[in-house]
XYZ file of C-alpha atoms in Angstrom:
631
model
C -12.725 -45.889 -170.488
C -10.167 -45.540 -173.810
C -7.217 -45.448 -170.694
C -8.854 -48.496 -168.810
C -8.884 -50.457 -172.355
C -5.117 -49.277 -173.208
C -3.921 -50.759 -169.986
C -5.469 -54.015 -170.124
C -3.987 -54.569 -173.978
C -0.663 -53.485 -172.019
C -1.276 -56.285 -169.504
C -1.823 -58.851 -172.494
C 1.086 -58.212 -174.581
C 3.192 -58.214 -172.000
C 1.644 -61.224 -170.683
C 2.194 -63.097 -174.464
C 6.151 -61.509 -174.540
C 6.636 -64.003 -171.436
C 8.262 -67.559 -172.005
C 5.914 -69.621 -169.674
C 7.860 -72.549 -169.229
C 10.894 -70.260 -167.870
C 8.121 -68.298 -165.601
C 5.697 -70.036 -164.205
C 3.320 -72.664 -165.511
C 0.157 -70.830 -163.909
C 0.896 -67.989 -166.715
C -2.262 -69.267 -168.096
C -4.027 -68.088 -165.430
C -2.214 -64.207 -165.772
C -3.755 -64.319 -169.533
C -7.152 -65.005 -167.981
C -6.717 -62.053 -165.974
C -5.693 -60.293 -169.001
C -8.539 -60.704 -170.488
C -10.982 -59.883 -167.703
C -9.083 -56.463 -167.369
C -9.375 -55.702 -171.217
C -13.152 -56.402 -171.274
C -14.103 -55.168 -167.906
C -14.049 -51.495 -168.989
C -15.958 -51.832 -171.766
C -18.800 -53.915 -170.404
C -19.143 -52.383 -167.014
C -20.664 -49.024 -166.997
C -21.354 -48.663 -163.278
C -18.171 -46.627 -162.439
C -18.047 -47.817 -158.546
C -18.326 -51.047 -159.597
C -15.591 -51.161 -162.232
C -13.503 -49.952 -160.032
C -14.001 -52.660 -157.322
C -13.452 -55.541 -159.783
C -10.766 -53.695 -161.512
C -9.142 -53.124 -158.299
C -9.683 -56.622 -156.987
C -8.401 -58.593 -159.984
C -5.291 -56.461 -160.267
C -4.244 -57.148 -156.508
C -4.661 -61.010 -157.328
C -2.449 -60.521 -159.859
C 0.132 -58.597 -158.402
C -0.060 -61.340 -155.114
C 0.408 -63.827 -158.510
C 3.158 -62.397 -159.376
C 4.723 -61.460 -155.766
C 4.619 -65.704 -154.771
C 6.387 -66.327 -158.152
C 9.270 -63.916 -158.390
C 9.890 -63.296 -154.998
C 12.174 -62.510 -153.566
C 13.554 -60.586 -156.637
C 10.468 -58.259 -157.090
C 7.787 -60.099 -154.815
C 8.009 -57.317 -151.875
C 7.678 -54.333 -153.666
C 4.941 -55.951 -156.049
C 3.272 -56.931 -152.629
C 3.366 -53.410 -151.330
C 1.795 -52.038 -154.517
C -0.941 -54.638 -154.254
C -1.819 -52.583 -150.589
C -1.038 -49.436 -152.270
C -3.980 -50.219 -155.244
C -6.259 -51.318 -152.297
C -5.941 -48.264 -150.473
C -6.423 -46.388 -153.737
C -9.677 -48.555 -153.804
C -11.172 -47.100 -150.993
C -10.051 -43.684 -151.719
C -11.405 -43.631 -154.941
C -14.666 -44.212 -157.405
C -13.467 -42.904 -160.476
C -12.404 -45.773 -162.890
C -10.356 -43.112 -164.797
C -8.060 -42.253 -161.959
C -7.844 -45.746 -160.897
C -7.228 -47.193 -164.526
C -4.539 -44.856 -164.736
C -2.575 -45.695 -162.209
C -2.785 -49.663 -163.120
C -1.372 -48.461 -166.713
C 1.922 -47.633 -164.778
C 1.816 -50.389 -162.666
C 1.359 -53.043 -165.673
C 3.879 -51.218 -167.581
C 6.117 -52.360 -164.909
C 4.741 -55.606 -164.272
C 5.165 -56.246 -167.607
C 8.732 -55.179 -168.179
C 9.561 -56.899 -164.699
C 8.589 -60.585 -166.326
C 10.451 -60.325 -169.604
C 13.543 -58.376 -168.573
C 16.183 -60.852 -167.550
C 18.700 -58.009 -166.358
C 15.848 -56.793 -163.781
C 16.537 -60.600 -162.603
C 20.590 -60.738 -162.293
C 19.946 -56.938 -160.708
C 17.069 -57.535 -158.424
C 18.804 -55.300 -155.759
C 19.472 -52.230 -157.568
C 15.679 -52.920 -158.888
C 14.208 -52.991 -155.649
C 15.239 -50.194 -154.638
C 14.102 -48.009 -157.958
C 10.630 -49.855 -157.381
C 10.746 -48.866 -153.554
C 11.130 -45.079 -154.768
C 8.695 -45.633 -157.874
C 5.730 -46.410 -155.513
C 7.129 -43.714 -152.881
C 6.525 -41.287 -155.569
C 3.935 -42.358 -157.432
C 2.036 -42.631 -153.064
C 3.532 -38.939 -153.456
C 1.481 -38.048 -156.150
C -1.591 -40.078 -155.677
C -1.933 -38.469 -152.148
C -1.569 -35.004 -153.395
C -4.236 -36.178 -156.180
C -6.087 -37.236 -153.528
C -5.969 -34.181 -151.062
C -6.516 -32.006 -154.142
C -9.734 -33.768 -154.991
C -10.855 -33.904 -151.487
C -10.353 -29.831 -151.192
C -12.399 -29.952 -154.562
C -15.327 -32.133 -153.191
C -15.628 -29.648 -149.863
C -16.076 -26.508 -151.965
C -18.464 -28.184 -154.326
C -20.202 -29.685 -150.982
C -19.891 -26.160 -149.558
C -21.561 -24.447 -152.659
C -24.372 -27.133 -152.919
C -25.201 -26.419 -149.042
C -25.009 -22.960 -150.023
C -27.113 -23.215 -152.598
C -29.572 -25.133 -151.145
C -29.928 -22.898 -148.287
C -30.147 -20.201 -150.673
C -32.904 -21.725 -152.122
C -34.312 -22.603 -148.946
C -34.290 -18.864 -147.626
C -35.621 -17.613 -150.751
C -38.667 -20.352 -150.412
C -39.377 -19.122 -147.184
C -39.567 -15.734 -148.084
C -41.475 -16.245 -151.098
C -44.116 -17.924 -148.489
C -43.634 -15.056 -145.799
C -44.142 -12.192 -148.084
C -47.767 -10.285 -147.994
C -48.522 -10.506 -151.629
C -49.473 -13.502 -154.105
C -46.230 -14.794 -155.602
C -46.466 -17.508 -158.814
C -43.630 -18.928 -160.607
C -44.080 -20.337 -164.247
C -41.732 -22.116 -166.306
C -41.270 -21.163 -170.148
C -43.814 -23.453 -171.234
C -46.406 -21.337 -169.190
C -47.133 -24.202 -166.503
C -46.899 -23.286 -163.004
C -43.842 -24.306 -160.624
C -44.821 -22.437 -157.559
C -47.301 -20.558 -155.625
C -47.019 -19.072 -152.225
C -49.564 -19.338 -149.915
C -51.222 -15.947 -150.483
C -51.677 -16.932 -154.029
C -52.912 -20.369 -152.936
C -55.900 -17.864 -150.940
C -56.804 -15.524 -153.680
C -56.761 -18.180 -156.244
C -58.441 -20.819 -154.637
C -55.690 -22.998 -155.672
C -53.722 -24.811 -153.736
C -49.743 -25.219 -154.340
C -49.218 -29.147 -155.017
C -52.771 -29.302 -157.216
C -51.239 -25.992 -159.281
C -47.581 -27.232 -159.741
C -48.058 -28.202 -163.440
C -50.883 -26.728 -164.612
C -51.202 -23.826 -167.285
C -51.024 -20.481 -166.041
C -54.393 -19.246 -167.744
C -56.062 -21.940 -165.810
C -55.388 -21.285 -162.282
C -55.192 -17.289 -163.124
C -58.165 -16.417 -164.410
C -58.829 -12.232 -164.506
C -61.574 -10.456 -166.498
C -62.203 -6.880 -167.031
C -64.064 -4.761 -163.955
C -66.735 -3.306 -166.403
C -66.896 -5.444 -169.966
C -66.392 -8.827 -168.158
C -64.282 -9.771 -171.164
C -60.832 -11.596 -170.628
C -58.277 -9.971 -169.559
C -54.903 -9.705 -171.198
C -52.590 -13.175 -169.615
C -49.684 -11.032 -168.384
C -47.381 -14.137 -168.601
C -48.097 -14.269 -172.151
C -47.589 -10.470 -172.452
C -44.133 -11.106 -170.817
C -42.793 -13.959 -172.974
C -43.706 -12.000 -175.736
C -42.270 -8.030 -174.931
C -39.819 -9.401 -172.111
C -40.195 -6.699 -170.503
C -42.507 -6.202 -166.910
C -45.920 -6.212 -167.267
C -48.408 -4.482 -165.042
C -52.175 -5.397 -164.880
C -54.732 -2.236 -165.657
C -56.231 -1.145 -162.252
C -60.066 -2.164 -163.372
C -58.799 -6.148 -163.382
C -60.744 -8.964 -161.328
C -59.486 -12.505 -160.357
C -61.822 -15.045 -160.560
C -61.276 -17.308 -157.588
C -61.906 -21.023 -158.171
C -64.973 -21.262 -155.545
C -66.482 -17.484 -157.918
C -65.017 -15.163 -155.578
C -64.206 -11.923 -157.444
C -61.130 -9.686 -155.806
C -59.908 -6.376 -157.572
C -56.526 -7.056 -158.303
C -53.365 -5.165 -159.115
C -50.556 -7.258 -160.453
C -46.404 -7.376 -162.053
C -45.026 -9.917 -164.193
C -41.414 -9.628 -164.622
C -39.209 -12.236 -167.108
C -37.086 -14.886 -165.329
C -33.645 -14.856 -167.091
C -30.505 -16.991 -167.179
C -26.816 -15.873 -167.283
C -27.013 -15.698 -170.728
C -29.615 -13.344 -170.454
C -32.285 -16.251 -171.899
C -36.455 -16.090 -170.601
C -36.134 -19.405 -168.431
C -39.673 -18.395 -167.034
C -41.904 -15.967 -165.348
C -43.047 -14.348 -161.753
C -46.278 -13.123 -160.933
C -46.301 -10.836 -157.636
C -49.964 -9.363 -157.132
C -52.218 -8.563 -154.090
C -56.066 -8.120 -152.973
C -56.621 -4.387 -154.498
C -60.427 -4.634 -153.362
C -59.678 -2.844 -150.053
C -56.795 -0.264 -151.441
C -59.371 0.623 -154.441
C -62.580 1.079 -151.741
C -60.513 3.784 -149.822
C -59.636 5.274 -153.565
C -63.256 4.821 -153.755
C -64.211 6.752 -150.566
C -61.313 9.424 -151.139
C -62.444 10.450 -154.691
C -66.138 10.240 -153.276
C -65.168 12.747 -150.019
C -62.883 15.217 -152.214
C -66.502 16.073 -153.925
C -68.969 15.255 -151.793
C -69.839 16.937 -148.244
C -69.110 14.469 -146.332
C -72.713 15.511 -143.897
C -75.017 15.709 -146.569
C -73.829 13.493 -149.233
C -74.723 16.326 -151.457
C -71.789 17.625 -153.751
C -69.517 20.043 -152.206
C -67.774 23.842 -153.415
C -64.606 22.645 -155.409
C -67.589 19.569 -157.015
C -69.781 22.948 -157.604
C -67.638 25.396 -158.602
C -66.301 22.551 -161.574
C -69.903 21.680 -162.570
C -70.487 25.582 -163.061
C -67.715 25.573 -165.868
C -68.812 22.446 -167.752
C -72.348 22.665 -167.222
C -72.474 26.582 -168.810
C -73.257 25.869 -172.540
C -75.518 26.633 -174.780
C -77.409 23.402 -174.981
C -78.257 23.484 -170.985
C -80.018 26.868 -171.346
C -82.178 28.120 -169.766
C -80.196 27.940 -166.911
C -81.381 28.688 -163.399
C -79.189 29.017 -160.274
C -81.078 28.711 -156.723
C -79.577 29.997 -153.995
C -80.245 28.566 -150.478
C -79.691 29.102 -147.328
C -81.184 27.922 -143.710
C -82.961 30.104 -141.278
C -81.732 30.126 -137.481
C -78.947 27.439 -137.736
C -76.259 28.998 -134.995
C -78.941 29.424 -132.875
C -80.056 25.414 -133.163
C -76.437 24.750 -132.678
C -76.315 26.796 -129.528
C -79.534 25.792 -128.245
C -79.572 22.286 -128.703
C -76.046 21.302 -129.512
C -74.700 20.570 -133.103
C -75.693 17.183 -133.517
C -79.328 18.881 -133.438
C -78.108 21.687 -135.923
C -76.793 18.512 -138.452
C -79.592 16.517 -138.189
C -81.475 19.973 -139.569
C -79.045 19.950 -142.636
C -79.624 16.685 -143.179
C -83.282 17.230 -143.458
C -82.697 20.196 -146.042
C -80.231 17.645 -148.196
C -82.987 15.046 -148.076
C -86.180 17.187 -149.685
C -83.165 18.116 -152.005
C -82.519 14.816 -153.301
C -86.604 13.517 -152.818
C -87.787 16.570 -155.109
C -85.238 17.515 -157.976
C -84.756 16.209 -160.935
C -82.253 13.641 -162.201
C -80.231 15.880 -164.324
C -80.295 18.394 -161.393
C -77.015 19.545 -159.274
C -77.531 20.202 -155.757
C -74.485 21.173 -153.571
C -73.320 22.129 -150.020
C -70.737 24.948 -150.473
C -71.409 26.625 -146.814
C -72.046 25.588 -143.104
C -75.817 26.569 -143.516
C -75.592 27.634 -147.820
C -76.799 25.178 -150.624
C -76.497 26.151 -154.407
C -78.930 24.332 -156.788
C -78.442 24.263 -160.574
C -81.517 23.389 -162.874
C -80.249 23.171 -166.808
C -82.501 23.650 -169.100
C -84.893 25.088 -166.206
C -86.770 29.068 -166.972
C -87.604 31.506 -164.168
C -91.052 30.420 -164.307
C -90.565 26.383 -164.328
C -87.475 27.187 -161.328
C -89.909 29.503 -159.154
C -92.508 26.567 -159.325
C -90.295 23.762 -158.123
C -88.135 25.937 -155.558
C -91.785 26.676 -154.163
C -92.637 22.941 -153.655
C -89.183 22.002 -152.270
C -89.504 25.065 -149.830
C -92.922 23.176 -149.223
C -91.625 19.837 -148.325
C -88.742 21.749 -146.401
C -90.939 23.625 -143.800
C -92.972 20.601 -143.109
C -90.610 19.117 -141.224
C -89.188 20.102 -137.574
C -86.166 19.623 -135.824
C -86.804 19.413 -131.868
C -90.352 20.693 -132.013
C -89.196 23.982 -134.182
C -89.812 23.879 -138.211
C -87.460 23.907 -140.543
C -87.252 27.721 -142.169
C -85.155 28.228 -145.164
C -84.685 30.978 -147.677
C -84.540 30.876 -151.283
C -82.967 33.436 -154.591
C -82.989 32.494 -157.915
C -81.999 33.713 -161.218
C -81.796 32.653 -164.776
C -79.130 32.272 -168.146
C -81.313 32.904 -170.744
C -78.117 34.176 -173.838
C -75.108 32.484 -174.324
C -73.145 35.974 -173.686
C -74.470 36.138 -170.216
C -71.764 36.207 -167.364
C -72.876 32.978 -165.265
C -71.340 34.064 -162.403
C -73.088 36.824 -161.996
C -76.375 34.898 -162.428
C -74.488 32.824 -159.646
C -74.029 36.886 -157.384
C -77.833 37.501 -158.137
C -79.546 34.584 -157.575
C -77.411 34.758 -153.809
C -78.200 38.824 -153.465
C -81.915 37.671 -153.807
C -82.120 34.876 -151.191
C -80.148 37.398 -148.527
C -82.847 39.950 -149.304
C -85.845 37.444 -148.191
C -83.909 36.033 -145.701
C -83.672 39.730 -143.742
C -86.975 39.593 -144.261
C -88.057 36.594 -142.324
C -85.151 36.483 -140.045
C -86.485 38.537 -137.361
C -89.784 36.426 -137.154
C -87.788 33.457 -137.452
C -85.479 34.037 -134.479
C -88.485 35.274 -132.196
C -89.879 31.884 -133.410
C -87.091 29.942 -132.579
C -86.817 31.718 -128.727
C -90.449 30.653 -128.161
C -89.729 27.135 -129.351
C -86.363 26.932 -127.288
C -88.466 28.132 -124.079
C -91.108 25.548 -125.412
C -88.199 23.007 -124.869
C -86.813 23.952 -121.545
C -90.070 23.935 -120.156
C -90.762 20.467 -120.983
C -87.227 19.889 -119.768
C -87.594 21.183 -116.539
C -91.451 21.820 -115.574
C -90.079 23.497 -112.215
C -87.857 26.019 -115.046
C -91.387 27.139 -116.590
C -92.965 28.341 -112.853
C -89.846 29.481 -111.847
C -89.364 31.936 -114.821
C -92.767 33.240 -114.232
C -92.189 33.792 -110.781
C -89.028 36.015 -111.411
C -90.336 37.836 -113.894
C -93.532 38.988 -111.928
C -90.889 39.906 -109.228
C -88.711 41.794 -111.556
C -91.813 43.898 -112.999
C -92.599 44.554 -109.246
C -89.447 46.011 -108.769
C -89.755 48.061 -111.722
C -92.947 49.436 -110.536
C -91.277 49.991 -106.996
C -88.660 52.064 -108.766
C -91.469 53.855 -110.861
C -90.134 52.649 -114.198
C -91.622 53.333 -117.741
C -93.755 50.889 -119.271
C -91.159 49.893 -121.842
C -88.537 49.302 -119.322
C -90.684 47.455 -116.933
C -91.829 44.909 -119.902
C -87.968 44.285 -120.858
C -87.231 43.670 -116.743
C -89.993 41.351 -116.988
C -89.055 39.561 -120.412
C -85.503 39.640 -118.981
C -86.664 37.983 -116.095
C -88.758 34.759 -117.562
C -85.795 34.673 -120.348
C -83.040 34.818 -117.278
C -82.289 30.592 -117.944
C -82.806 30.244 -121.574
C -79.521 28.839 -121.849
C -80.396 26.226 -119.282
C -81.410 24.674 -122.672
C -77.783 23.527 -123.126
C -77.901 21.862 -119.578
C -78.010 18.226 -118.886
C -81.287 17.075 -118.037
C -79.708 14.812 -114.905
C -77.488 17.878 -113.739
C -81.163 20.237 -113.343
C -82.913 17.559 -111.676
C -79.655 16.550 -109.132
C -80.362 15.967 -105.804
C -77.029 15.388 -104.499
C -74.005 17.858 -104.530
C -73.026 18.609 -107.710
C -69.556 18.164 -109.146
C -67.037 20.167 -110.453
C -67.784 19.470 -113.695
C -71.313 19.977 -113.590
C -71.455 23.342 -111.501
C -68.786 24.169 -114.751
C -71.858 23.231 -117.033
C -74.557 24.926 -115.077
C -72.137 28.225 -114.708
C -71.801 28.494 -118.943
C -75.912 28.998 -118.825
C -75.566 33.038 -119.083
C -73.175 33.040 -122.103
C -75.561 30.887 -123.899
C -78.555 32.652 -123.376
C -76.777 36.065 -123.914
C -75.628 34.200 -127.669
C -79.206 33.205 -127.971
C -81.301 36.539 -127.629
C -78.037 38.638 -128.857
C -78.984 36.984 -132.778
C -82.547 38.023 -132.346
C -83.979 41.460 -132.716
C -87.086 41.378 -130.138
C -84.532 40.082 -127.723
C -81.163 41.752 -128.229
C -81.769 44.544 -126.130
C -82.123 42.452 -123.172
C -79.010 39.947 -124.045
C -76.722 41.974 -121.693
C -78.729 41.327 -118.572
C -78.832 37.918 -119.328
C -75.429 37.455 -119.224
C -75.043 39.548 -116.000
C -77.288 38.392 -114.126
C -75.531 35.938 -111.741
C -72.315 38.413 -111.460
C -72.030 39.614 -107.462
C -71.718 43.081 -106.228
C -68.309 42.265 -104.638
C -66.727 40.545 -107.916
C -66.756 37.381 -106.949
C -69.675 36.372 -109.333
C -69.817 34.805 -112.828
C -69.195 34.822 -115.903
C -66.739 38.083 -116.158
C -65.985 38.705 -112.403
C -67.825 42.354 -112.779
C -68.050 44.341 -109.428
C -70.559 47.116 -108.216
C -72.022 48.993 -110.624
C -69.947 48.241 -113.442
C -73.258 45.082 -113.809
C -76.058 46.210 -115.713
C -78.511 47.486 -113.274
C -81.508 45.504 -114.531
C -79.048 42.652 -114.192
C -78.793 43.506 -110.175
C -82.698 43.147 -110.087
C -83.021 39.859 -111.611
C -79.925 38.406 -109.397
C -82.242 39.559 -106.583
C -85.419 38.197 -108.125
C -84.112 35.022 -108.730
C -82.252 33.852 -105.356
C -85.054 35.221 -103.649
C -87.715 33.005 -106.108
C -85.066 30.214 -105.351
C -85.198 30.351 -101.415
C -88.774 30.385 -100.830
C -89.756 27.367 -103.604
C -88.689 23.491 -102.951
C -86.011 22.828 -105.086
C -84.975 18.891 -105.481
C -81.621 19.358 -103.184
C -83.572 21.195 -100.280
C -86.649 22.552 -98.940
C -87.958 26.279 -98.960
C -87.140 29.040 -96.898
C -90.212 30.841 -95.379
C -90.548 34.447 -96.308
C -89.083 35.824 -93.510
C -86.033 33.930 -93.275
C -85.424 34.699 -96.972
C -85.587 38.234 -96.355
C -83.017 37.923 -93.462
C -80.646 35.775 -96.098
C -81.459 38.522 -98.400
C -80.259 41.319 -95.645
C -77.591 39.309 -94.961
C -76.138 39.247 -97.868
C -76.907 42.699 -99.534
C -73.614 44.515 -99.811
C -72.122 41.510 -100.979
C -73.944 39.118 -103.010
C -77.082 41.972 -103.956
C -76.869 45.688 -104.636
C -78.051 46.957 -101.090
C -80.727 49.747 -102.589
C -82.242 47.255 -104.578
C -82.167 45.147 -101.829
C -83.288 47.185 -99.825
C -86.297 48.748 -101.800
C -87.196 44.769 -102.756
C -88.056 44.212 -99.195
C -89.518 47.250 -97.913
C -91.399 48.570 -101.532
C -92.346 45.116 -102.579
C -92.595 42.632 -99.743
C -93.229 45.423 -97.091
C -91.047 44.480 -94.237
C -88.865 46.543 -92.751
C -85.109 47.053 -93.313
């Protein structure tokens, strides 16, 4: 502006230095001009504009001033006149514009009141020819310079704004809630996770304070929480959100939250603002939830587990919890529910245990799962007498129930702190000695139980299983008699004999009743039968001495039999028997794949195969001793 208003006063002097009636007598009209060029700058403050009027005025009076002195100085006043309208278009900036006028007057100027530039218009034509050569020269290079100057700033705006762009994008892409506030605390951005948990949505947040549209409160007291953007302007440092925070969405909706606030800085290292990056903890803190719960909880019974148990033991031994009793527990027949009936059978029975647990202690009771079939209970502040009562009511409540037609059996030892300087752990050793004592007790009863209640089962299973094991085991006791046996040994032929399938127990249901050809798979199930029954009656006493037939009994006199392959008379002899007692029971009976075999053609399969499938004595004393035919 100060360069625009020198060259205009320029212009007038120069202008008032010229004798008009030796010039021109339109002079007058070059003051005018004179005048509009001094004032222009000042008035105008629209710099494309000034430039325009600037530039157009100057070329009428160059064109003025061309017609009057030419041809002294009129063609190289003419050819600046195009050269200032080029710069015109080239150019907005009144200051480079103004500039170059300022030269231009000055030699305007000197041109009309310097009468030697008149007698030596040659030699001056030529100077002004080079003059505007070199001052094209240097406008050009201005020009290129500034045009080099405009493409990198155009460059690092596009680069900038893509930057920004990219950044945007990524703030919306990102899995967590993002929130930008400016240093006034008033919101600039939200992504649209935030816009989700908030409730909120970007365009009706832009604006509005931070404590508004973020509104947490305190898991437990419900009280405010701390505003973390606050927190930040005032440490300017990052800020992370304590893990029992809620957000309250705007429609009510709680989530558990976890949240960082970090300071937005300039170059200068000044807080221009804030960024909130937090996320939906509800689901993270759950699995926390259910990982804490597991690591002391069984997961089966819901009860506490050993590491839960063996802590409690510590803490809860003081003085002020005694008395203290410790029950020991621990469930009757278990493996053999599991084998029987499968272990989903064998859980559902610890479940029952777990729930007359929970229905019939106390509150400040500790009841805990440290075993597959073992439960510890802890009663503080509980004597011998008070503990004796209520383990006999729970034991009560226990035996009630039943678990595929068989009762629930457990056994109970207890013991009792009663002095400070008592060793609690071994309380713990003989409250557990104590429950093993009346568990040997009642474990041979309860296996023989068990055995009744698993044939109880199969029976009702497979009705054709109950007639058929009756059938063998007459058979069996017939041969014994045949062979001239003692009484003993004939009754454990015969038990082995109507116990010879207990471990069809574990068999499906369809597979026994099949009347088709049975598959692979299933002839795999039915062939496992004699290792579980030989598992079975091996736990119990009554029955273990007749396990090992069990498990022989459909091994072959050749070897080619199951489950070991045995050969000859490396199988238990009472084994041979019921092998014989039981395909011969088979033939002569309807089964649901075929029809029976009369008598006499069973005793010719029976021939037939003796020596191979059937020890040939026995075979042969079966049908000559006990069905009286001849060999």
């Amino acid at each position: 502006m100060l360069v625009g208003s020198v060259a205009s006063f320029l212009l007038l002097h120069n202008l008032l230095k010229i004798r008009i009636s030796e010039i021109w007598p339109g002079s007058g009209v070059l003051f005018v001009l004179g005048i509009i060029l001094l004032l222009l700058p000042a008035v105008l403050t629209n710099e494309k504009l000034t430039s325009k009027i600037v530039t157009a005025v100057y070329a009428v009076f160059l064109v003025f001033i061309a017609l009057r002195f030419f041809p002294y100085t009129g063609p190289a006043l003419l050819t600046m006149a195009i050269v200032i309208m080029a710069i015109s278009l080239l150019y907005t900036s009144r200051q480079m514009l103004i500039t170059v006028l300022t030269i231009t007057i000055l030699l305007a100027g000197h041109y009309a009141n310097n009468s030697f530039i008149f007698s030596n218009w040659q030699l001056f034509y030529i100077a002004e020819i080079i003059t505007l050569i070199i001052l094209a020269f240097v406008v050009i290079t201005v020009h290129n310079i500034g045009v080099r100057r405009a493409e990198t700033l155009n460059n690092q705006f596009n680069a900038i704004t893509k930057s920004e762009e990219k950044l945007k994008l990524t703030l919306e892409s990102v899995g967590d809630g993002v929130i930008t506030i400016d240093q006034h605390g008033k919101i600039e951005f939200m992504n649209p996770i935030a816009e989700g948990l908030t409730g909120w949505h970007n365009q009706q947040a832009i604006g509005e304070p931070f404590e508004k549209v973020f509104k947490i409160v305190n898991e437990y007291t419900r009280e405010s929480a701390p505003d973390p953007v606050k927190l930040v302007f005032e440490t300017k440092k990052i800020v992370q959100l304590a893990n029992h925070t809620l957000l309250m969405s705007r429609d009510g909706t709680e989530r558990a939250i976890e949240d960082t606030a970090a300071p937005i800085k300039d170059a200068n290292e000044h807080i221009i603002g804030c960024v909130l990056v937090f996320r939906d903890f509800g689901e993270k803190k759950e699995k926390q939830r259910q990982i804490e719960y597991l690591s002391y909880h069984d997961q089966l019974t819901g009860l506490y587990n050993r590491r839960y148990f063996e802590e409690e033991l510590k803490r809860i031994n003081t003085k002020r919890n005694l008395p203290l009793s410790i029950v020991y527990a621990d469930l009757n027949g278990l493996k053999m529910v599991n084998d029987a009936f499968g272990h989903e059978s064998g859980d559902e029975l610890i479940r029952c245990v777990a729930d007359v647990f929970k229905t019939e202690c106390r509150a400040d009771d500790i009841m805990a799962r440290i075993g597959g079939d073992e439960f510890v209970l802890l009663f503080p502040g509980t004597d011998n007498e008070s503990t004796e009562i209520l383990v006999k009511r729970i034991k009560e409540k226990i035996e009630q129930r039943k678990i595929m037609n068989i009762n629930v059996s457990i056994s109970f030892g207890w013991d009792t702190k009663h002095e400070e300087n008592q060793s609690v752990m071994a309380v713990l050793k003989n409250a557990e000695d104590s429950m093993y004592q009346k568990k040997m007790l009642n474990s041979s009863s309860r296996r023989n139980s068990i055995i009744q209640a698993i044939l109880n089962a199969l029976q009702i299973k497979s009705p054709w299983e109950e007639v058929h094991s009756k059938r063998v085991s007459l058979i069996c006791q017939d041969i014994g008699k045949a062979y001239h046996l003692k009484e003993d040994e004939i009754e454990a032929l015969r038990a082995a004999g109507e116990l010879h399938d207990i471990g069809m127990i574990t068999v499906d249901e369809a597979i026994i009743g099949k009347t088709g050809t049975l598959t692979n798979a299933e002839w795999s199930e039915i062939r496992r039968h004699p290792e579980t029954g030989y598992r079975l009656l091996s736990s119990t006493t009554a029955f273990n001495n007749i396990a090992e037939y069990i498990f022989e009994h459909h091994e072959r006199w050749d070897g080619t039999g199951y489950p070991k392959g045995l050969k000859g008379e490396s199988i238990q002899w009472k084994a041979r028997v019921i092998a014989i007692a039981d395909a011969y029971d088979a033939m002569t009976n309807n089964r649901s794949y075929r029809k029976a075999l009369s008598e006499a053609a069973a005793v010719d399969e029976v021939k037939k195969h003796a020596g191979t499938q059937f020890d040939p004595e026995i075979a042969r004393i079966f049908i000559e001793k006990v069905l009286g035919y001849k060999w």
